[in-house]
Short mmCIF file of C-alpha atoms in Angstrom, two decimals:
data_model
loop_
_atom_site.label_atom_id
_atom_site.label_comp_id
_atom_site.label_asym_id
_atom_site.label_seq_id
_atom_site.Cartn_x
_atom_site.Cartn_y
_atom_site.Cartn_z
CA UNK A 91 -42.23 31.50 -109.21
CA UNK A 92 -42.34 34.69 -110.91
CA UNK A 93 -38.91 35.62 -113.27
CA UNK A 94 -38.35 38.77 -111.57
CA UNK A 95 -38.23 37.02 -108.11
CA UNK A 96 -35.38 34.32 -109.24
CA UNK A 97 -33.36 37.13 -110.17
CA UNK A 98 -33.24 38.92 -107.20
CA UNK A 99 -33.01 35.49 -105.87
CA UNK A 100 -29.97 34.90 -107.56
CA UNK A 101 -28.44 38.71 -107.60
CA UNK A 102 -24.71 38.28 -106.55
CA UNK A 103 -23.26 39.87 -103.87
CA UNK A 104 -19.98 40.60 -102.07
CA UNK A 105 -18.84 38.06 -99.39
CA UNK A 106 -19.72 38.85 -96.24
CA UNK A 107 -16.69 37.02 -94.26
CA UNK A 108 -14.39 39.95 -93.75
CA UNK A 109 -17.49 41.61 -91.93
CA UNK A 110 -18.50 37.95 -89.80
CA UNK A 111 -14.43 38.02 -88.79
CA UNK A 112 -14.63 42.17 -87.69
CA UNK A 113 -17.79 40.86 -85.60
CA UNK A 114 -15.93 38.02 -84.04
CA UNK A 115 -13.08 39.71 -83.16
CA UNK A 116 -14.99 42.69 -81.52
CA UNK A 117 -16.72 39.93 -79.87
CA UNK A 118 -14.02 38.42 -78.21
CA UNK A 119 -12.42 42.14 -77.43
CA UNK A 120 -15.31 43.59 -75.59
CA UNK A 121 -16.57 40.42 -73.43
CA UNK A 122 -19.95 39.26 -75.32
CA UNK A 123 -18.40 35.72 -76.66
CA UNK A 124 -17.49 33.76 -73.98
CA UNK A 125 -15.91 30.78 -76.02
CA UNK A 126 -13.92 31.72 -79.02
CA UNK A 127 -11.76 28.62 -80.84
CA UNK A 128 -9.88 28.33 -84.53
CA UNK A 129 -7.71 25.58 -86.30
CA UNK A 130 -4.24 25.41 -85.66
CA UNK A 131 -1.92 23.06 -88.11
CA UNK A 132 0.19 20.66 -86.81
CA UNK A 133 2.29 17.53 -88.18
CA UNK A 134 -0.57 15.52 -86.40
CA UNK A 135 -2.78 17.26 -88.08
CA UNK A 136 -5.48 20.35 -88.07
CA UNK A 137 -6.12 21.09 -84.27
CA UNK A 138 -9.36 22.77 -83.10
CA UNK A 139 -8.23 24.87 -79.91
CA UNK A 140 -10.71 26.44 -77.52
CA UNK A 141 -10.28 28.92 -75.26
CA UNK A 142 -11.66 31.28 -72.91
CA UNK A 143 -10.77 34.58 -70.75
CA UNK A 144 -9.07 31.73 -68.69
CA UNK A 145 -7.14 30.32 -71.06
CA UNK A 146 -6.99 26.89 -73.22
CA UNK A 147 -10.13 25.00 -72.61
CA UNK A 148 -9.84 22.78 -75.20
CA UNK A 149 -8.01 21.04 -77.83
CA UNK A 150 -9.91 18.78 -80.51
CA UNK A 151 -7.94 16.55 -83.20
CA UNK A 152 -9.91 16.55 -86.52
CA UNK A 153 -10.73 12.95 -86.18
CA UNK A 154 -12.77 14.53 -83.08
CA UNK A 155 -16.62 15.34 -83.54
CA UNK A 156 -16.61 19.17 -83.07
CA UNK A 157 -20.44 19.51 -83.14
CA UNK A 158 -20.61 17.82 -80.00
CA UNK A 159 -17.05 19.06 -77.82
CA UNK A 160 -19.19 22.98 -79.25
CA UNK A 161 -22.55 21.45 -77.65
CA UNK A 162 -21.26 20.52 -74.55
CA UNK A 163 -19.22 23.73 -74.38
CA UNK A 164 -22.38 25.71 -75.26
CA UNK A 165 -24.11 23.09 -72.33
CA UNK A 166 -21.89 23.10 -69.51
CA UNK A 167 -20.14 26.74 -69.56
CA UNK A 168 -21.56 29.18 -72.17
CA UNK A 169 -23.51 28.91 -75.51
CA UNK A 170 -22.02 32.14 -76.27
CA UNK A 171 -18.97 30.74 -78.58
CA UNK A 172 -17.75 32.31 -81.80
CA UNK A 173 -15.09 31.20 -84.35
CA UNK A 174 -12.56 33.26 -83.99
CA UNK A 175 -9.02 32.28 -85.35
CA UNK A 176 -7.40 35.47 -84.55
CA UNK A 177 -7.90 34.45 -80.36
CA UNK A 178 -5.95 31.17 -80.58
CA UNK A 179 -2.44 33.05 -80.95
CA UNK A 180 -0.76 31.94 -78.25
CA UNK A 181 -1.94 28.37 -78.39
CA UNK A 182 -0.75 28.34 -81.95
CA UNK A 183 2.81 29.89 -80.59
CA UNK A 184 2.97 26.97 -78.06
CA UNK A 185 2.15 24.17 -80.39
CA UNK A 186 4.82 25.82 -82.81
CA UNK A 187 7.44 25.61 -80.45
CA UNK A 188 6.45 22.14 -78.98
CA UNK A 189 6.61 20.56 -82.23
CA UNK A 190 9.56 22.41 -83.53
CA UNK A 191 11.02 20.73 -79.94
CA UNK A 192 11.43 24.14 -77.79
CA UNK A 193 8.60 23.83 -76.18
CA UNK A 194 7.75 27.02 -74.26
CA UNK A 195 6.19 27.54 -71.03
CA UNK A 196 2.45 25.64 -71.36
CA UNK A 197 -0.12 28.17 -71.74
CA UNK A 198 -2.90 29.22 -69.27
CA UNK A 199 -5.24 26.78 -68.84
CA UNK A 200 -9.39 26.89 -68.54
CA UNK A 201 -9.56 24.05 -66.10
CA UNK A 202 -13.42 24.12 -66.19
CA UNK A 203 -14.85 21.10 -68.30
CA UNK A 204 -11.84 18.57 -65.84
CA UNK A 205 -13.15 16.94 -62.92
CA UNK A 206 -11.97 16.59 -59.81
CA UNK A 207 -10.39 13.10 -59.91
CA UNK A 208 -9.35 13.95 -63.80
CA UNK A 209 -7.25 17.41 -62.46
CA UNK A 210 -5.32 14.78 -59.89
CA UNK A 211 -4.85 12.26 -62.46
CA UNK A 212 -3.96 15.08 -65.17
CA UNK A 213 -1.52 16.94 -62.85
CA UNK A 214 0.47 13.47 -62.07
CA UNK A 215 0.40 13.05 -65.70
CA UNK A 216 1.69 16.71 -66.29
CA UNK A 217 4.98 15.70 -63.92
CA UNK A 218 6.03 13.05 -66.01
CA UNK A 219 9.15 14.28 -67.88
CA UNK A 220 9.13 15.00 -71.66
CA UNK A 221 10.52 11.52 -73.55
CA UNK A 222 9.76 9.41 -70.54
CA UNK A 223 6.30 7.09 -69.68
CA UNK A 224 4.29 5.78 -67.23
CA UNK A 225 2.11 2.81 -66.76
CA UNK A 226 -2.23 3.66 -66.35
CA UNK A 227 -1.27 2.14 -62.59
CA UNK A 228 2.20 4.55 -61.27
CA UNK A 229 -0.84 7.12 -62.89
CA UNK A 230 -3.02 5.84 -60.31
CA UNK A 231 -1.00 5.60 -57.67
CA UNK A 232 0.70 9.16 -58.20
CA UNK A 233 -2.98 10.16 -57.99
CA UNK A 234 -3.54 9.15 -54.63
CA UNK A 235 -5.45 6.17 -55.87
CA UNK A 236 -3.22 3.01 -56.42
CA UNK A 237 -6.53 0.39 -57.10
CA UNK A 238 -7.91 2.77 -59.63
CA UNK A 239 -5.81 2.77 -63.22
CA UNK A 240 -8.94 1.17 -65.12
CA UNK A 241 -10.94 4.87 -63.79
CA UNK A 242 -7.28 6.43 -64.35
CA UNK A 243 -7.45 5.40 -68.17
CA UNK A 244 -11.08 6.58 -68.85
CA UNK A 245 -9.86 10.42 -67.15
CA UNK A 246 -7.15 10.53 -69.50
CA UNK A 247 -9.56 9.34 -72.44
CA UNK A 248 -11.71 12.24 -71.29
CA UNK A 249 -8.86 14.49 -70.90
CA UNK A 250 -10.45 17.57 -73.09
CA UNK A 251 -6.66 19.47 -73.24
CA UNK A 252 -4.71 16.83 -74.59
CA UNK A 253 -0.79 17.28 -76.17
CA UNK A 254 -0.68 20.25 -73.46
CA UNK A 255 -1.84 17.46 -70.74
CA UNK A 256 0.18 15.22 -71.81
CA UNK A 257 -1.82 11.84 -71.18
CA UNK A 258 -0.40 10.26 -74.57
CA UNK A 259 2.74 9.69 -71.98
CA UNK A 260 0.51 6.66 -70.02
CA UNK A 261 0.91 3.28 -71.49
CA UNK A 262 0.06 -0.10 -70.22
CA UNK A 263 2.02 -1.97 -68.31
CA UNK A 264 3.51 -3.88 -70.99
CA UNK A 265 4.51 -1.24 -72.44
CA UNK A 266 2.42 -1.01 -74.81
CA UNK A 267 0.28 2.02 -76.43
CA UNK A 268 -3.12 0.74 -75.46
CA UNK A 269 -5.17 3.42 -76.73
CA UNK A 270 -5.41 7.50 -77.26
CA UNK A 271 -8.30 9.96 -77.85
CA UNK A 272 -6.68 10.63 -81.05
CA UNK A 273 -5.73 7.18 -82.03
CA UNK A 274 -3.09 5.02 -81.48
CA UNK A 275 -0.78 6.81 -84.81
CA UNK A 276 -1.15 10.30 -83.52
CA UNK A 277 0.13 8.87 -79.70
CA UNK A 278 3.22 6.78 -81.47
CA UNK A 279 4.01 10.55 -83.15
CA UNK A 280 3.81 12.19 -80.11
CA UNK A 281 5.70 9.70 -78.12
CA UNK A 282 8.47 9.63 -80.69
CA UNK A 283 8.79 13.26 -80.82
CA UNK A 284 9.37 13.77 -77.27
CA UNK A 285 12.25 10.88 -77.57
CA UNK A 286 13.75 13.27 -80.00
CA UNK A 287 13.60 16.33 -78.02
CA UNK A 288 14.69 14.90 -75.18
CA UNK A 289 17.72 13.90 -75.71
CA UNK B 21 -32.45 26.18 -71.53
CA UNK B 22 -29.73 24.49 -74.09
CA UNK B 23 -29.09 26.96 -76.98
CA UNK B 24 -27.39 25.99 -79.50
CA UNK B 25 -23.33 27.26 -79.77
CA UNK B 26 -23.83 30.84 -81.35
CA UNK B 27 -21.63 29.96 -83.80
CA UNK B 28 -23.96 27.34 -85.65
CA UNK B 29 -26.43 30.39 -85.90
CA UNK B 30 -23.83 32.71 -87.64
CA UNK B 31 -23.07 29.68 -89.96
CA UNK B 32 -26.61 29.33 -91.04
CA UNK B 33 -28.19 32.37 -91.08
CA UNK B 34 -25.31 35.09 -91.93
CA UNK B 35 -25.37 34.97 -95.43
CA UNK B 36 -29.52 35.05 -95.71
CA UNK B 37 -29.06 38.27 -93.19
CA UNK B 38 -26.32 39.31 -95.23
CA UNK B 39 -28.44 39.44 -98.26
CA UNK B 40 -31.09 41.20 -97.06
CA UNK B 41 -29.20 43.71 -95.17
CA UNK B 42 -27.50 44.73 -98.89
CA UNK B 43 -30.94 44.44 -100.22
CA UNK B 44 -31.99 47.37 -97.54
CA UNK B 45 -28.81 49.37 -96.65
CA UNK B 46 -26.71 48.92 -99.55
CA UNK B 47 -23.04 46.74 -99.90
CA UNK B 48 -21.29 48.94 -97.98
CA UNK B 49 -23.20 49.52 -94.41
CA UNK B 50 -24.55 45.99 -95.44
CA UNK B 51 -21.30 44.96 -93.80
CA UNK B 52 -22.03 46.99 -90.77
CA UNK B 53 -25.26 46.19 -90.18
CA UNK B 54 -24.17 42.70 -90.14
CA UNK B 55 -21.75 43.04 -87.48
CA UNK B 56 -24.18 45.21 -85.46
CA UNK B 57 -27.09 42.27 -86.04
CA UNK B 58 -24.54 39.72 -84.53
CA UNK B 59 -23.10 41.71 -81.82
CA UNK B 60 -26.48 42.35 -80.35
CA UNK B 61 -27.90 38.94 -80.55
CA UNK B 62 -25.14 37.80 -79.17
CA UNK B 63 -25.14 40.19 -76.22
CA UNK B 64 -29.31 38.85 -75.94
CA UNK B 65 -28.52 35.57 -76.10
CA UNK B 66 -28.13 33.89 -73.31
CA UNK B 67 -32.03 36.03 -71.87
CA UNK B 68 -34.01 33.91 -74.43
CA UNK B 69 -36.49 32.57 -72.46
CA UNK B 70 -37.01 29.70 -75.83
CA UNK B 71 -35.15 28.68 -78.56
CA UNK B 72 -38.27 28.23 -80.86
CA UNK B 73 -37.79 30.53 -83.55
CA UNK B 74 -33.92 31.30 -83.82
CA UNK B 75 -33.75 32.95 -87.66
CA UNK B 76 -37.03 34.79 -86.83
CA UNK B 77 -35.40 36.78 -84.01
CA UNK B 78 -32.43 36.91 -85.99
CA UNK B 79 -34.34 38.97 -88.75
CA UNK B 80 -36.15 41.04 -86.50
CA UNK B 81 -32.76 42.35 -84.63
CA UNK B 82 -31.45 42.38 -88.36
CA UNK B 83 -34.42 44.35 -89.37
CA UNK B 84 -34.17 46.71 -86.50
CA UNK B 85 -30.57 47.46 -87.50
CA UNK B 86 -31.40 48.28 -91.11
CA UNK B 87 -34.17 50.54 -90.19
CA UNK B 88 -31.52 52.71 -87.83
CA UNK B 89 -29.60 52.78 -90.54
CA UNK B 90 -31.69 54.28 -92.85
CA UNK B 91 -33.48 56.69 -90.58
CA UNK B 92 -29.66 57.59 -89.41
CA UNK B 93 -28.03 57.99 -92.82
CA UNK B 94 -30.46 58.24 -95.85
CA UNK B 95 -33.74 60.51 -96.27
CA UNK B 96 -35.14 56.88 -96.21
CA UNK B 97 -34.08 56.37 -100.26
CA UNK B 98 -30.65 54.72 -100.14
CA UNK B 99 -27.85 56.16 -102.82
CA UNK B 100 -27.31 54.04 -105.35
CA UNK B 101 -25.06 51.63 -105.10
CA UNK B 102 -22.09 50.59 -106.80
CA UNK B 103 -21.70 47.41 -108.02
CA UNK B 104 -20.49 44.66 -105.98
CA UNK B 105 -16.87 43.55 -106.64
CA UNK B 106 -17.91 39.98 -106.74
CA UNK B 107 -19.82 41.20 -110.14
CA UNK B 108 -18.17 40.58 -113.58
CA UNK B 109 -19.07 43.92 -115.02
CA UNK B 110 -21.72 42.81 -117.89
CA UNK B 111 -23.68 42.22 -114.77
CA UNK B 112 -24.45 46.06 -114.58
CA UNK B 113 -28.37 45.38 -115.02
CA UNK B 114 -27.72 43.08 -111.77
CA UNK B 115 -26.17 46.55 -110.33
CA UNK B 116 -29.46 48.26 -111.07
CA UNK B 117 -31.75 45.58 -109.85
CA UNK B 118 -30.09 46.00 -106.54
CA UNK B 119 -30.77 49.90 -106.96
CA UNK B 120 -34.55 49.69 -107.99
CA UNK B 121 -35.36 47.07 -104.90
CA UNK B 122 -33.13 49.45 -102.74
CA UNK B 123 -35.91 52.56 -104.32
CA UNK B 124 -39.19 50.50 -103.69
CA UNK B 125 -41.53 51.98 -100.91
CA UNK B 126 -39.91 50.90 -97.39
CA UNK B 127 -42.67 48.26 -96.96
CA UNK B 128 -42.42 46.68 -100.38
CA UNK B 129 -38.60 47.17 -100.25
CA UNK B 130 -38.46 45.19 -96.60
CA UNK B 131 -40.82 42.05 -97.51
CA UNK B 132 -39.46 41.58 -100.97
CA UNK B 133 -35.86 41.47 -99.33
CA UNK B 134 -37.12 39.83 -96.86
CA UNK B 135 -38.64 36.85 -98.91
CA UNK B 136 -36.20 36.74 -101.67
CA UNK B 137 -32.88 37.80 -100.34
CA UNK B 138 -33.35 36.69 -96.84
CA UNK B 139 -35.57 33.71 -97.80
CA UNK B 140 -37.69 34.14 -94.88
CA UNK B 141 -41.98 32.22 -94.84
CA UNK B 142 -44.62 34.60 -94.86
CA UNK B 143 -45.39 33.71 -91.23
CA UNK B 144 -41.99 35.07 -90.53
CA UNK B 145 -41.83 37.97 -92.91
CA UNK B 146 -45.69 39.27 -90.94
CA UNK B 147 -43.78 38.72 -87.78
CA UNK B 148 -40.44 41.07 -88.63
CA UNK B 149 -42.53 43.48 -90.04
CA UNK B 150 -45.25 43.53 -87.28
CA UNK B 151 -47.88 43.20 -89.41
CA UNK B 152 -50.63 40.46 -91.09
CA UNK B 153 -49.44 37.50 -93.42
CA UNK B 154 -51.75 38.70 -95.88
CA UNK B 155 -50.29 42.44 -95.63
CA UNK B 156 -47.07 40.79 -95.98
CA UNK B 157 -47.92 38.54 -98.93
CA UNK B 158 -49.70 41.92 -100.58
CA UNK B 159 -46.60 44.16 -99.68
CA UNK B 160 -44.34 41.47 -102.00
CA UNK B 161 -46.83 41.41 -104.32
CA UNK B 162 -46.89 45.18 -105.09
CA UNK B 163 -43.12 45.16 -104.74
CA UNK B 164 -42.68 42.63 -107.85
CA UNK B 165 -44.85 44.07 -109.79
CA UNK B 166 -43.07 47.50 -109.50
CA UNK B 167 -39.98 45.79 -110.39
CA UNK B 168 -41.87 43.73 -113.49
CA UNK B 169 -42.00 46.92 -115.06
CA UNK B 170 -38.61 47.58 -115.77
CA UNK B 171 -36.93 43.83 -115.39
CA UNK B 172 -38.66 41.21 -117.71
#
């Protein structure tokens, strides 16, 4: 390798993220992305939320394997998804005010990557009050579908909008946690913060 | 057809397509010509008919975009540019490399930015420029040896 080519090799240059974040946001503004997500914070940690025209079609924890929820985005609705923090406003309001405990209105929802079973079993969940639970089997039955809480649990383990869906507020019939997307910690949090608020 | 999320194109290729794009335009419609690049592979997208060579047709939109640039804005020699603010300023011979590749004959100018700043194979470079691997290998060849003269 010739000198004169390692130093244009290595010639510095300016960063080019101010102009990648003017080319997602123009993106989002005139149509071409379909999918746009960015990181929220949270006391359960860094949230990845997705969303389209719709609405919220996603919400990762960082525990979850982004790679794949983008591939099966980019596979099932539309490869054409950009980073974009600045589109994730009003996600980022709502989990503001639902962990400061004045939770707002949920926000609009991109109900596209729930099945049909899932949406019944999600919207029974959705109707269980803020600090209260419900067995995998009342889940079940509110779903139309009183023999089915083992196919119940694995809806709400697929349940791609959780916090905002609130399937952390399912337990097992003993009461106890029996397991969460996110793990077992982040449901206890959740749980324990809707006590709070609730009273 | 599965294509990739758009996004893990931008991550890899943006700051080879970046660098070229300052190489050819300049820093400051570098930054434009980036966003133009993006925007219209983006819009093109989802009409691939393969996902085969993803950077390649990245570099030719990229190219396309510098060369409307130049033929828009410049009598095809760029002005020179001022330094970049990420350089310290003893780096002012790095300031006039950037200048003398942004002088060299369009061809030579294109394939050595291409190679070096956008770190593209010689199969790839032929295939922006629409011409031979050879012709490509020759036009870098020339280019460097311009540049010897003044940068050893």
């Amino acid at each position: 390798m010739s000198k004169i080519a390692d130093r244009i090799r290595n010639l510095p240059s300016d960063d080019h993220t101010g102009a990648l974040e003017r080319f997602a946001r123009r993106a989002v503004e005139d149509g071409s992305a379909r999918v746009a997500y960015g990181e929220v914070e949270s006391p359960i940690g860094d949230l990845t939320a997705v969303v389209t025209s719709r609405g919220l079609l996603a919400l990762a924890f960082e525990t979850d394997d982004l790679d794949r929820i983008m591939e099966s985005v980019a596979t099932k609705l539309s490869p054409l998804i950009v980073r974009t923090p600045s589109a994730v406003g009003r996600v980022r309001s709502w989990l503001d005010s639902y962990f400061e405990g004045h939770p707002q209105p949920a926000p609009g929802l991109d109900r596209s990557l729930i099945t049909p079973f899932q949406e019944r079993v999600l919207t029974a969940t959705a109707a269980i009050p803020l600090g209260e639970v419900r067995t995998y089997g009342q889940v079940a039955s509110l779903a139309g579908n009183p023999k089915a809480a083992r196919a119940t649990g694995r809806a709400l383990g697929a349940n791609p909008i959780p916090v905002v869906l609130p399937c952390h507020r399912v337990v097992a019939a003993d009461g106890s946690l029996h397991g969460y997307a996110g793990g077992l910690d982040r449901k206890r949090l959740l749980l324990d913060h809707e006590r709070t608020i609730s009273v | 057809m599965n294509l990739p999320p758009f996004q893990t194109l931008v991550d890899e290729h943006a700051r080879p397509l970046y660098r070229f794009l300052r190489g050819m335009v300049g820093p400051v419609a570098a930054d434009d010509c980036l966003q133009e690049t993006l925007l219209a592979a983006l819009r093109a997208y989802n009409g691939l008919s393969h996902d085969g060579n993803l950077r390649g047709w990245l570099f030719t939109i990229a190219h396309r975009k510098g060369i409307d640039h130049v033929r828009r804005y410049a009598k095809e020699i760029p002005s020179p540019s001022p330094p970049d603010r990420a350089s310290p300023p003893q780096t002012v011979r790095d300031t006039d490399l950037w200048n003398r590749v942004a002088r060299l004959p369009p061809k030579q100018r294109t394939a050595v930015t291409l190679r070096y700043l956008g770190d593209l194979p010689y199969a790839d470079i032929a295939a922006v420029m629409s011409i031979s691997e050879p012709a490509a290998r020759q036009n870098v060849r020339a280019g460097l040896a311009s540049l010897r003269k003044d940068f050893t």
